[in-house]
Amino acid sequence: MDYFAAKNNRTMIYFLWVILPYTIKSITTNISTCPNQQWIEESLKKGHVPGAAIVVVNATHILYQQAFGYQSLSPQQPMDVNKSIFPLASISKTFIAAAVMQLVEQELVDLDTDVNIYLSEPNKRIFHPHYPKHSITLRKLLSHSASIYISDLVQYTYFQPNDDAFNESLADMCFKYVNPNTSNWLPKPPGTMTSYSNEGPTLAALVVERVSNMSYIDYVKDKIIKLLDIDINKVGVRLSDFANIEDLVKHYIYATNMSYVSELNHLFPQLNITQIQDDFPSWVYISHFGLSAYPAGLLRMSAGTLSIYLRMFLNNGFPILRPQSIAEIRTVVGGCLIPPYNPEWSNNSTGLPPSEEFGLSWYWQTMKDGRRYIGHSGSLPGMSHLMLVNEKNTLGVILLSNIDIGLTEYPLPEMSG
């Protein structure tokens, strides 16, 4: 779930261009040399990051793993790679693609068939009100090309304290916001533009529910988590899914001034947002919450658990998917010919369009030096994450953190070691 696009982009750039490439370079240059821990700690401190977990893997082994800082500032509780449970934010979307491709392999769904066939709701058909003949398909939903657009202010209402968001069913949430009687659509036909959304992938998760006759989270646990030999008790979406809530990483925001706290309370009046006194007067704490579009942003697990899933991707899908399915996920939908939609761009704009190229839930990012990575970023109030894989599909990196701020506003330490 990327609730502030601009903020998430700044955070992603910080991680993508500074910490993670340096980590990758350190390991690929000399496999026996760990990244400079002091430099990473300095970088996180300069960025006001309370805690983070970094894991680097290849197809068979963990090459590097390290926890930094704290999962709780008050009382202080150190971050732990394998025990600290994060909400994965939009990294959760990649699990939707895995679930859909499993159904494709079983010939239960087709990526290019109208999703209404699978939803089986004759009185609640989903289509673009101005382009009813342009079908909404799983491929379009997973590649953000279904012309769905819902404002940030509406999306802020998805967040609810504790497990309250689950009082609304996934079907009710989808049909409320993605239907022809709303204005939540781009002025372009589906399949002709890309626009990042949380509702498109969530609708794809609803298809998984309808076709499998299982709740989405039960499907993920039974068909993905179990097959990866992961303890299902270490994965969930609800707070009540976990025996010890103290294992859940706390959400923090570094406020540069107290008016920022007021702004947060204005945007999220339904959440419990408080300024930490004691030793951290500039930190804002957000109590645990959920969101109704949970498949797109609320899957919870540790960085260590996520690394097992990432190794599956590096193993071309084994043991949950066929290599052809991973190839489908990695393929840029539309062959890079579907442009992004942004009404603020003009023909004489000096700004460059985003470099993201969407596959199925995963997307490609091109570095300044021309190197390409595929993966997904994620942000929630008080969380910023990144998971990526190099172009050769030989190395994967995960960085999960409990911070929410435009980190590039702060000076970075010099890189050393």
PDB file of C-alpha atoms in Angstrom, residues 128-385:
ATOM      1  CA  HIS A 128     -15.256   1.106 -17.048  1.00  0.00           C
ATOM      2  CA  PRO A 129     -18.437   3.213 -17.336  1.00  0.00           C
ATOM      3  CA  HIS A 130     -17.181   5.055 -20.431  1.00  0.00           C
ATOM      4  CA  TYR A 131     -15.522   2.054 -22.080  1.00  0.00           C
ATOM      5  CA  PRO A 132     -17.769  -0.912 -21.253  1.00  0.00           C
ATOM      6  CA  LYS A 133     -16.457  -2.982 -24.173  1.00  0.00           C
ATOM      7  CA  HIS A 134     -12.893  -2.858 -22.827  1.00  0.00           C
ATOM      8  CA  SER A 135     -12.815  -5.780 -20.417  1.00  0.00           C
ATOM      9  CA  ILE A 136     -11.140  -5.717 -17.027  1.00  0.00           C
ATOM     10  CA  THR A 137      -8.772  -8.712 -16.896  1.00  0.00           C
ATOM     11  CA  LEU A 138      -6.366 -10.185 -14.373  1.00  0.00           C
ATOM     12  CA  ARG A 139      -3.424  -9.100 -16.518  1.00  0.00           C
ATOM     13  CA  LYS A 140      -4.645  -5.505 -16.454  1.00  0.00           C
ATOM     14  CA  LEU A 141      -5.363  -5.607 -12.720  1.00  0.00           C
ATOM     15  CA  LEU A 142      -1.928  -6.988 -11.848  1.00  0.00           C
ATOM     16  CA  SER A 143      -0.077  -4.587 -14.162  1.00  0.00           C
ATOM     17  CA  HIS A 144      -1.965  -1.468 -13.036  1.00  0.00           C
ATOM     18  CA  SER A 145      -3.393  -0.930 -16.511  1.00  0.00           C
ATOM     19  CA  ALA A 146      -7.111  -1.383 -15.725  1.00  0.00           C
ATOM     20  CA  SER A 147      -7.728   2.411 -15.651  1.00  0.00           C
ATOM     21  CA  ILE A 148      -8.684   2.305 -11.976  1.00  0.00           C
ATOM     22  CA  TYR A 149      -7.973   5.529 -10.096  1.00  0.00           C
ATOM     23  CA  ILE A 150      -8.996   6.272  -6.518  1.00  0.00           C
ATOM     24  CA  SER A 151      -7.903   9.439  -4.731  1.00  0.00           C
ATOM     25  CA  ASP A 152      -5.527   9.443  -1.778  1.00  0.00           C
ATOM     26  CA  LEU A 153      -8.193  10.922   0.491  1.00  0.00           C
ATOM     27  CA  VAL A 154     -10.477   7.973  -0.184  1.00  0.00           C
ATOM     28  CA  GLN A 155      -7.638   5.519   0.359  1.00  0.00           C
ATOM     29  CA  TYR A 156      -6.819   7.060   3.738  1.00  0.00           C
ATOM     30  CA  THR A 157     -10.212   5.839   4.954  1.00  0.00           C
ATOM     31  CA  TYR A 158      -9.140   2.226   4.353  1.00  0.00           C
ATOM     32  CA  PHE A 159      -6.955   2.393   7.469  1.00  0.00           C
ATOM     33  CA  GLN A 160      -8.722   1.352  10.661  1.00  0.00           C
ATOM     34  CA  PRO A 161      -7.391   0.744  14.187  1.00  0.00           C
ATOM     35  CA  ASN A 162      -6.606  -2.769  15.374  1.00  0.00           C
ATOM     36  CA  ASP A 163      -8.532  -5.344  13.279  1.00  0.00           C
ATOM     37  CA  ASP A 164     -11.571  -3.114  12.645  1.00  0.00           C
ATOM     38  CA  ALA A 165     -10.904  -3.027   8.883  1.00  0.00           C
ATOM     39  CA  PHE A 166     -11.870  -6.692   8.652  1.00  0.00           C
ATOM     40  CA  ASN A 167     -15.458  -5.904   9.615  1.00  0.00           C
ATOM     41  CA  GLU A 168     -15.900  -5.231   5.887  1.00  0.00           C
ATOM     42  CA  SER A 169     -15.559  -8.219   3.570  1.00  0.00           C
ATOM     43  CA  LEU A 170     -13.110  -8.175   0.690  1.00  0.00           C
ATOM     44  CA  ALA A 171     -16.011  -8.440  -1.770  1.00  0.00           C
ATOM     45  CA  ASP A 172     -17.856  -5.494  -0.213  1.00  0.00           C
ATOM     46  CA  MET A 173     -14.703  -3.395  -0.323  1.00  0.00           C
ATOM     47  CA  CYS A 174     -14.039  -4.188  -3.996  1.00  0.00           C
ATOM     48  CA  PHE A 175     -17.583  -3.659  -5.233  1.00  0.00           C
ATOM     49  CA  LYS A 176     -17.891  -0.425  -3.262  1.00  0.00           C
ATOM     50  CA  TYR A 177     -14.924   1.284  -4.902  1.00  0.00           C
ATOM     51  CA  VAL A 178     -14.479  -0.510  -8.239  1.00  0.00           C
ATOM     52  CA  ASN A 179     -17.802  -0.345 -10.026  1.00  0.00           C
ATOM     53  CA  PRO A 180     -19.224   1.573 -13.004  1.00  0.00           C
ATOM     54  CA  ASN A 181     -21.351   3.826 -10.787  1.00  0.00           C
ATOM     55  CA  THR A 182     -18.332   5.570  -9.276  1.00  0.00           C
ATOM     56  CA  SER A 183     -15.922   8.170 -10.629  1.00  0.00           C
ATOM     57  CA  ASN A 184     -12.924   6.034  -9.669  1.00  0.00           C
ATOM     58  CA  TRP A 185     -11.728   5.625 -13.250  1.00  0.00           C
ATOM     59  CA  LEU A 186      -9.170   7.251 -15.522  1.00  0.00           C
ATOM     60  CA  PRO A 187     -10.497   9.017 -18.627  1.00  0.00           C
ATOM     61  CA  LYS A 188      -8.774   6.355 -20.736  1.00  0.00           C
ATOM     62  CA  PRO A 189      -9.787   2.828 -21.828  1.00  0.00           C
ATOM     63  CA  PRO A 190      -8.465  -0.096 -19.763  1.00  0.00           C
ATOM     64  CA  GLY A 191      -5.240  -1.455 -21.212  1.00  0.00           C
ATOM     65  CA  THR A 192      -4.046   1.839 -22.692  1.00  0.00           C
ATOM     66  CA  MET A 193      -2.404   3.544 -19.692  1.00  0.00           C
ATOM     67  CA  THR A 194      -0.798   2.509 -16.417  1.00  0.00           C
ATOM     68  CA  SER A 195      -1.752   4.049 -13.094  1.00  0.00           C
ATOM     69  CA  TYR A 196      -0.655   2.440  -9.847  1.00  0.00           C
ATOM     70  CA  SER A 197      -3.550   1.323  -7.675  1.00  0.00           C
ATOM     71  CA  ASN A 198      -4.252  -0.799  -4.635  1.00  0.00           C
ATOM     72  CA  GLU A 199      -7.770  -1.678  -5.683  1.00  0.00           C
ATOM     73  CA  GLY A 200      -6.798  -3.467  -8.910  1.00  0.00           C
ATOM     74  CA  PRO A 201      -4.618  -6.098  -7.227  1.00  0.00           C
ATOM     75  CA  THR A 202      -7.178  -6.379  -4.408  1.00  0.00           C
ATOM     76  CA  LEU A 203      -9.828  -7.212  -6.997  1.00  0.00           C
ATOM     77  CA  ALA A 204      -7.473  -9.883  -8.376  1.00  0.00           C
ATOM     78  CA  ALA A 205      -7.247 -11.296  -4.837  1.00  0.00           C
ATOM     79  CA  LEU A 206     -11.046 -11.454  -4.749  1.00  0.00           C
ATOM     80  CA  VAL A 207     -10.908 -13.556  -7.931  1.00  0.00           C
ATOM     81  CA  VAL A 208      -8.558 -15.919  -6.076  1.00  0.00           C
ATOM     82  CA  GLU A 209     -11.147 -16.172  -3.298  1.00  0.00           C
ATOM     83  CA  ARG A 210     -14.036 -16.879  -5.650  1.00  0.00           C
ATOM     84  CA  VAL A 211     -12.216 -19.447  -7.790  1.00  0.00           C
ATOM     85  CA  SER A 212     -10.570 -21.309  -4.894  1.00  0.00           C
ATOM     86  CA  ASN A 213     -13.548 -21.094  -2.505  1.00  0.00           C
ATOM     87  CA  MET A 214     -11.118 -20.030   0.218  1.00  0.00           C
ATOM     88  CA  SER A 215     -10.484 -16.707   1.895  1.00  0.00           C
ATOM     89  CA  TYR A 216      -7.493 -14.999   0.301  1.00  0.00           C
ATOM     90  CA  ILE A 217      -5.282 -15.254   3.388  1.00  0.00           C
ATOM     91  CA  ASP A 218      -6.191 -18.924   3.878  1.00  0.00           C
ATOM     92  CA  TYR A 219      -5.251 -19.543   0.245  1.00  0.00           C
ATOM     93  CA  VAL A 220      -1.890 -17.816   0.703  1.00  0.00           C
ATOM     94  CA  LYS A 221      -1.132 -19.791   3.847  1.00  0.00           C
ATOM     95  CA  ASP A 222      -2.209 -23.147   2.416  1.00  0.00           C
ATOM     96  CA  LYS A 223      -0.951 -22.888  -1.172  1.00  0.00           C
ATOM     97  CA  ILE A 224       2.116 -20.669  -0.795  1.00  0.00           C
ATOM     98  CA  ILE A 225       3.376 -20.444   2.783  1.00  0.00           C
ATOM     99  CA  LYS A 226       3.010 -24.149   3.619  1.00  0.00           C
ATOM    100  CA  LEU A 227       4.630 -25.223   0.346  1.00  0.00           C
ATOM    101  CA  LEU A 228       7.619 -23.030   1.187  1.00  0.00           C
ATOM    102  CA  ASP A 229       7.919 -24.942   4.471  1.00  0.00           C
ATOM    103  CA  ILE A 230       7.174 -21.809   6.498  1.00  0.00           C
ATOM    104  CA  ASP A 231       5.317 -22.013   9.805  1.00  0.00           C
ATOM    105  CA  ILE A 232       1.876 -20.531   9.021  1.00  0.00           C
ATOM    106  CA  ASN A 233       1.760 -19.100  12.545  1.00  0.00           C
ATOM    107  CA  LYS A 234       4.517 -16.702  11.477  1.00  0.00           C
ATOM    108  CA  VAL A 235       2.365 -15.187   8.712  1.00  0.00           C
ATOM    109  CA  GLY A 236      -0.955 -13.365   8.872  1.00  0.00           C
ATOM    110  CA  VAL A 237      -2.895 -10.178   8.236  1.00  0.00           C
ATOM    111  CA  ARG A 238      -4.912  -9.615  11.404  1.00  0.00           C
ATOM    112  CA  LEU A 239      -3.299  -8.723  14.711  1.00  0.00           C
ATOM    113  CA  SER A 240      -5.212 -11.661  16.141  1.00  0.00           C
ATOM    114  CA  ASP A 241      -3.300 -13.991  13.792  1.00  0.00           C
ATOM    115  CA  PHE A 242      -0.261 -13.688  16.069  1.00  0.00           C
ATOM    116  CA  ALA A 243       0.095 -15.209  19.525  1.00  0.00           C
ATOM    117  CA  ASN A 244       2.361 -12.424  20.806  1.00  0.00           C
ATOM    118  CA  ILE A 245       1.552  -8.923  19.602  1.00  0.00           C
ATOM    119  CA  GLU A 246       4.900  -7.766  21.016  1.00  0.00           C
ATOM    120  CA  ASP A 247       6.526  -9.464  18.010  1.00  0.00           C
ATOM    121  CA  LEU A 248       4.904  -6.898  15.699  1.00  0.00           C
ATOM    122  CA  VAL A 249       7.123  -3.995  14.660  1.00  0.00           C
ATOM    123  CA  LYS A 250       5.805  -0.613  15.781  1.00  0.00           C
ATOM    124  CA  HIS A 251       5.069   2.207  13.325  1.00  0.00           C
ATOM    125  CA  TYR A 252       6.986   5.481  13.638  1.00  0.00           C
ATOM    126  CA  ILE A 253       7.180   8.814  11.874  1.00  0.00           C
ATOM    127  CA  TYR A 254       9.907  11.381  12.479  1.00  0.00           C
ATOM    128  CA  ALA A 255       8.176  14.748  12.748  1.00  0.00           C
ATOM    129  CA  THR A 256      10.274  17.811  11.986  1.00  0.00           C
ATOM    130  CA  ASN A 257       7.714  20.009  13.743  1.00  0.00           C
ATOM    131  CA  MET A 258       4.605  19.516  15.807  1.00  0.00           C
ATOM    132  CA  SER A 259       2.294  20.834  13.107  1.00  0.00           C
ATOM    133  CA  TYR A 260       3.116  17.605  11.297  1.00  0.00           C
ATOM    134  CA  VAL A 261       1.420  15.683  14.102  1.00  0.00           C
ATOM    135  CA  SER A 262      -1.713  17.776  13.603  1.00  0.00           C
ATOM    136  CA  GLU A 263      -1.610  17.089   9.870  1.00  0.00           C
ATOM    137  CA  LEU A 264      -1.341  13.353  10.472  1.00  0.00           C
ATOM    138  CA  ASN A 265      -4.318  13.444  12.812  1.00  0.00           C
ATOM    139  CA  HIS A 266      -6.234  15.374  10.166  1.00  0.00           C
ATOM    140  CA  LEU A 267      -5.469  12.774   7.496  1.00  0.00           C
ATOM    141  CA  PHE A 268      -6.007   9.770   9.758  1.00  0.00           C
ATOM    142  CA  PRO A 269      -8.456  10.819  12.502  1.00  0.00           C
ATOM    143  CA  GLN A 270      -9.474   7.186  12.926  1.00  0.00           C
ATOM    144  CA  LEU A 271      -5.968   6.079  13.972  1.00  0.00           C
ATOM    145  CA  ASN A 272      -4.274   6.467  17.333  1.00  0.00           C
ATOM    146  CA  ILE A 273      -1.402   8.857  16.613  1.00  0.00           C
ATOM    147  CA  THR A 274       0.650  10.204  19.510  1.00  0.00           C
ATOM    148  CA  GLN A 275       3.891  12.079  20.002  1.00  0.00           C
ATOM    149  CA  ILE A 276       6.416  10.109  22.022  1.00  0.00           C
ATOM    150  CA  GLN A 277       7.640  12.038  25.038  1.00  0.00           C
ATOM    151  CA  ASP A 278      10.413  10.485  27.144  1.00  0.00           C
ATOM    152  CA  ASP A 279      13.673  10.248  25.189  1.00  0.00           C
ATOM    153  CA  PHE A 280      12.251  10.703  21.696  1.00  0.00           C
ATOM    154  CA  PRO A 281      10.349  14.028  21.511  1.00  0.00           C
ATOM    155  CA  SER A 282      10.514  14.167  17.702  1.00  0.00           C
ATOM    156  CA  TRP A 283       9.028  10.734  17.097  1.00  0.00           C
ATOM    157  CA  VAL A 284       5.355  10.070  16.383  1.00  0.00           C
ATOM    158  CA  TYR A 285       3.962   6.648  17.182  1.00  0.00           C
ATOM    159  CA  ILE A 286       1.008   5.090  15.340  1.00  0.00           C
ATOM    160  CA  SER A 287      -0.743   2.197  17.058  1.00  0.00           C
ATOM    161  CA  HIS A 288      -1.233  -1.010  15.081  1.00  0.00           C
ATOM    162  CA  PHE A 289      -3.903  -0.838  12.399  1.00  0.00           C
ATOM    163  CA  GLY A 290      -5.346  -2.735   9.461  1.00  0.00           C
ATOM    164  CA  LEU A 291      -6.786  -1.811   6.086  1.00  0.00           C
ATOM    165  CA  SER A 292      -9.725  -3.049   4.095  1.00  0.00           C
ATOM    166  CA  ALA A 293      -7.640  -3.547   0.915  1.00  0.00           C
ATOM    167  CA  TYR A 294      -5.496  -5.941   2.913  1.00  0.00           C
ATOM    168  CA  PRO A 295      -4.250  -8.236   0.081  1.00  0.00           C
ATOM    169  CA  ALA A 296      -2.560  -5.213  -1.499  1.00  0.00           C
ATOM    170  CA  GLY A 297      -0.748  -4.053   1.599  1.00  0.00           C
ATOM    171  CA  LEU A 298      -1.089  -5.895   4.888  1.00  0.00           C
ATOM    172  CA  LEU A 299       0.501  -9.333   4.680  1.00  0.00           C
ATOM    173  CA  ARG A 300       2.600  -9.614   7.859  1.00  0.00           C
ATOM    174  CA  MET A 301       5.834 -11.567   8.289  1.00  0.00           C
ATOM    175  CA  SER A 302       9.498 -11.169   9.219  1.00  0.00           C
ATOM    176  CA  ALA A 303      12.309 -10.278   6.832  1.00  0.00           C
ATOM    177  CA  GLY A 304      13.669 -13.793   7.327  1.00  0.00           C
ATOM    178  CA  THR A 305      10.373 -15.355   6.301  1.00  0.00           C
ATOM    179  CA  LEU A 306      10.088 -13.041   3.303  1.00  0.00           C
ATOM    180  CA  SER A 307      13.576 -14.105   2.204  1.00  0.00           C
ATOM    181  CA  ILE A 308      12.358 -17.710   1.846  1.00  0.00           C
ATOM    182  CA  TYR A 309       9.666 -16.455  -0.527  1.00  0.00           C
ATOM    183  CA  LEU A 310      12.225 -14.378  -2.426  1.00  0.00           C
ATOM    184  CA  ARG A 311      14.465 -17.420  -2.892  1.00  0.00           C
ATOM    185  CA  MET A 312      11.477 -19.118  -4.537  1.00  0.00           C
ATOM    186  CA  PHE A 313      11.515 -16.316  -7.121  1.00  0.00           C
ATOM    187  CA  LEU A 314      15.259 -16.802  -7.670  1.00  0.00           C
ATOM    188  CA  ASN A 315      14.596 -20.545  -8.088  1.00  0.00           C
ATOM    189  CA  ASN A 316      12.241 -19.809 -10.995  1.00  0.00           C
ATOM    190  CA  GLY A 317       9.201 -20.551  -8.870  1.00  0.00           C
ATOM    191  CA  PHE A 318      10.181 -23.813  -7.216  1.00  0.00           C
ATOM    192  CA  PRO A 319       8.371 -25.240  -5.294  1.00  0.00           C
ATOM    193  CA  ILE A 320       5.144 -23.247  -5.807  1.00  0.00           C
ATOM    194  CA  LEU A 321       5.247 -22.141  -9.463  1.00  0.00           C
ATOM    195  CA  ARG A 322       6.534 -23.314 -12.817  1.00  0.00           C
ATOM    196  CA  PRO A 323       9.386 -21.409 -14.503  1.00  0.00           C
ATOM    197  CA  GLN A 324       6.939 -20.262 -17.201  1.00  0.00           C
ATOM    198  CA  SER A 325       4.878 -18.509 -14.536  1.00  0.00           C
ATOM    199  CA  ILE A 326       7.880 -16.602 -13.197  1.00  0.00           C
ATOM    200  CA  ALA A 327       8.730 -15.622 -16.776  1.00  0.00           C
ATOM    201  CA  GLU A 328       5.173 -14.304 -17.169  1.00  0.00           C
ATOM    202  CA  ILE A 329       5.453 -12.313 -13.944  1.00  0.00           C
ATOM    203  CA  ARG A 330       8.788 -10.794 -15.081  1.00  0.00           C
ATOM    204  CA  THR A 331       7.541  -9.834 -18.550  1.00  0.00           C
ATOM    205  CA  VAL A 332       6.660  -6.157 -18.929  1.00  0.00           C
ATOM    206  CA  VAL A 333       2.991  -6.014 -19.861  1.00  0.00           C
ATOM    207  CA  GLY A 334       2.442  -4.350 -23.212  1.00  0.00           C
ATOM    208  CA  GLY A 335       6.106  -4.624 -24.142  1.00  0.00           C
ATOM    209  CA  CYS A 336       6.925  -1.245 -22.542  1.00  0.00           C
ATOM    210  CA  LEU A 337       4.435   0.407 -24.915  1.00  0.00           C
ATOM    211  CA  ILE A 338       1.737   1.244 -22.344  1.00  0.00           C
ATOM    212  CA  PRO A 339       2.529   4.755 -21.060  1.00  0.00           C
ATOM    213  CA  PRO A 340       1.907   5.937 -17.511  1.00  0.00           C
ATOM    214  CA  TYR A 341      -1.017   8.254 -16.886  1.00  0.00           C
ATOM    215  CA  ASN A 342      -0.388  11.584 -15.207  1.00  0.00           C
ATOM    216  CA  PRO A 343      -2.634  14.575 -15.965  1.00  0.00           C
ATOM    217  CA  GLU A 344       0.058  16.945 -14.692  1.00  0.00           C
ATOM    218  CA  TRP A 345       2.559  16.053 -17.396  1.00  0.00           C
ATOM    219  CA  SER A 346       2.647  18.169 -20.505  1.00  0.00           C
ATOM    220  CA  ASN A 347       4.504  17.850 -23.775  1.00  0.00           C
ATOM    221  CA  ASN A 348       6.999  20.499 -22.713  1.00  0.00           C
ATOM    222  CA  SER A 349       7.487  19.190 -19.200  1.00  0.00           C
ATOM    223  CA  THR A 350      11.086  18.935 -18.055  1.00  0.00           C
ATOM    224  CA  GLY A 351      10.274  16.191 -15.586  1.00  0.00           C
ATOM    225  CA  LEU A 352      10.950  12.622 -16.602  1.00  0.00           C
ATOM    226  CA  PRO A 353       8.199  10.015 -16.378  1.00  0.00           C
ATOM    227  CA  PRO A 354       8.627   7.226 -13.836  1.00  0.00           C
ATOM    228  CA  SER A 355      11.021   4.495 -14.881  1.00  0.00           C
ATOM    229  CA  GLU A 356       8.814   1.704 -13.502  1.00  0.00           C
ATOM    230  CA  GLU A 357       7.860  -0.938 -16.043  1.00  0.00           C
ATOM    231  CA  PHE A 358       5.095  -3.195 -14.762  1.00  0.00           C
ATOM    232  CA  GLY A 359       5.086  -6.958 -14.996  1.00  0.00           C
ATOM    233  CA  LEU A 360       2.507  -8.878 -12.959  1.00  0.00           C
ATOM    234  CA  SER A 361       2.620  -7.226  -9.518  1.00  0.00           C
ATOM    235  CA  TRP A 362       6.419  -6.948  -9.816  1.00  0.00           C
ATOM    236  CA  TYR A 363       7.980  -4.015 -11.655  1.00  0.00           C
ATOM    237  CA  TRP A 364      11.305  -3.154 -13.207  1.00  0.00           C
ATOM    238  CA  GLN A 365      13.409  -0.173 -12.112  1.00  0.00           C
ATOM    239  CA  THR A 366      16.406   1.144 -14.051  1.00  0.00           C
ATOM    240  CA  MET A 367      19.348   2.573 -12.118  1.00  0.00           C
ATOM    241  CA  LYS A 368      21.333   5.633 -13.115  1.00  0.00           C
ATOM    242  CA  ASP A 369      24.170   3.421 -14.330  1.00  0.00           C
ATOM    243  CA  GLY A 370      21.822   1.374 -16.514  1.00  0.00           C
ATOM    244  CA  ARG A 371      21.505  -1.634 -14.219  1.00  0.00           C
ATOM    245  CA  ARG A 372      17.980  -3.005 -13.926  1.00  0.00           C
ATOM    246  CA  TYR A 373      16.221  -4.556 -10.980  1.00  0.00           C
ATOM    247  CA  ILE A 374      12.811  -6.142 -10.587  1.00  0.00           C
ATOM    248  CA  GLY A 375      10.938  -6.033  -7.318  1.00  0.00           C
ATOM    249  CA  HIS A 376       8.505  -3.954  -5.310  1.00  0.00           C
ATOM    250  CA  SER A 377       8.616  -1.138  -2.795  1.00  0.00           C
ATOM    251  CA  GLY A 378       6.065  -0.556  -0.087  1.00  0.00           C
ATOM    252  CA  SER A 379       4.963   2.103   2.350  1.00  0.00           C
ATOM    253  CA  LEU A 380       2.399   2.406   5.104  1.00  0.00           C
ATOM    254  CA  PRO A 381       2.119   5.050   7.811  1.00  0.00           C
ATOM    255  CA  GLY A 382       5.294   4.357   9.747  1.00  0.00           C
ATOM    256  CA  MET A 383       6.746   1.735   7.380  1.00  0.00           C
ATOM    257  CA  SER A 384       8.988   1.831   4.277  1.00  0.00           C
ATOM    258  CA  HIS A 385      10.250  -1.285   2.499  1.00  0.00           C
TER     259      HIS A 385
END
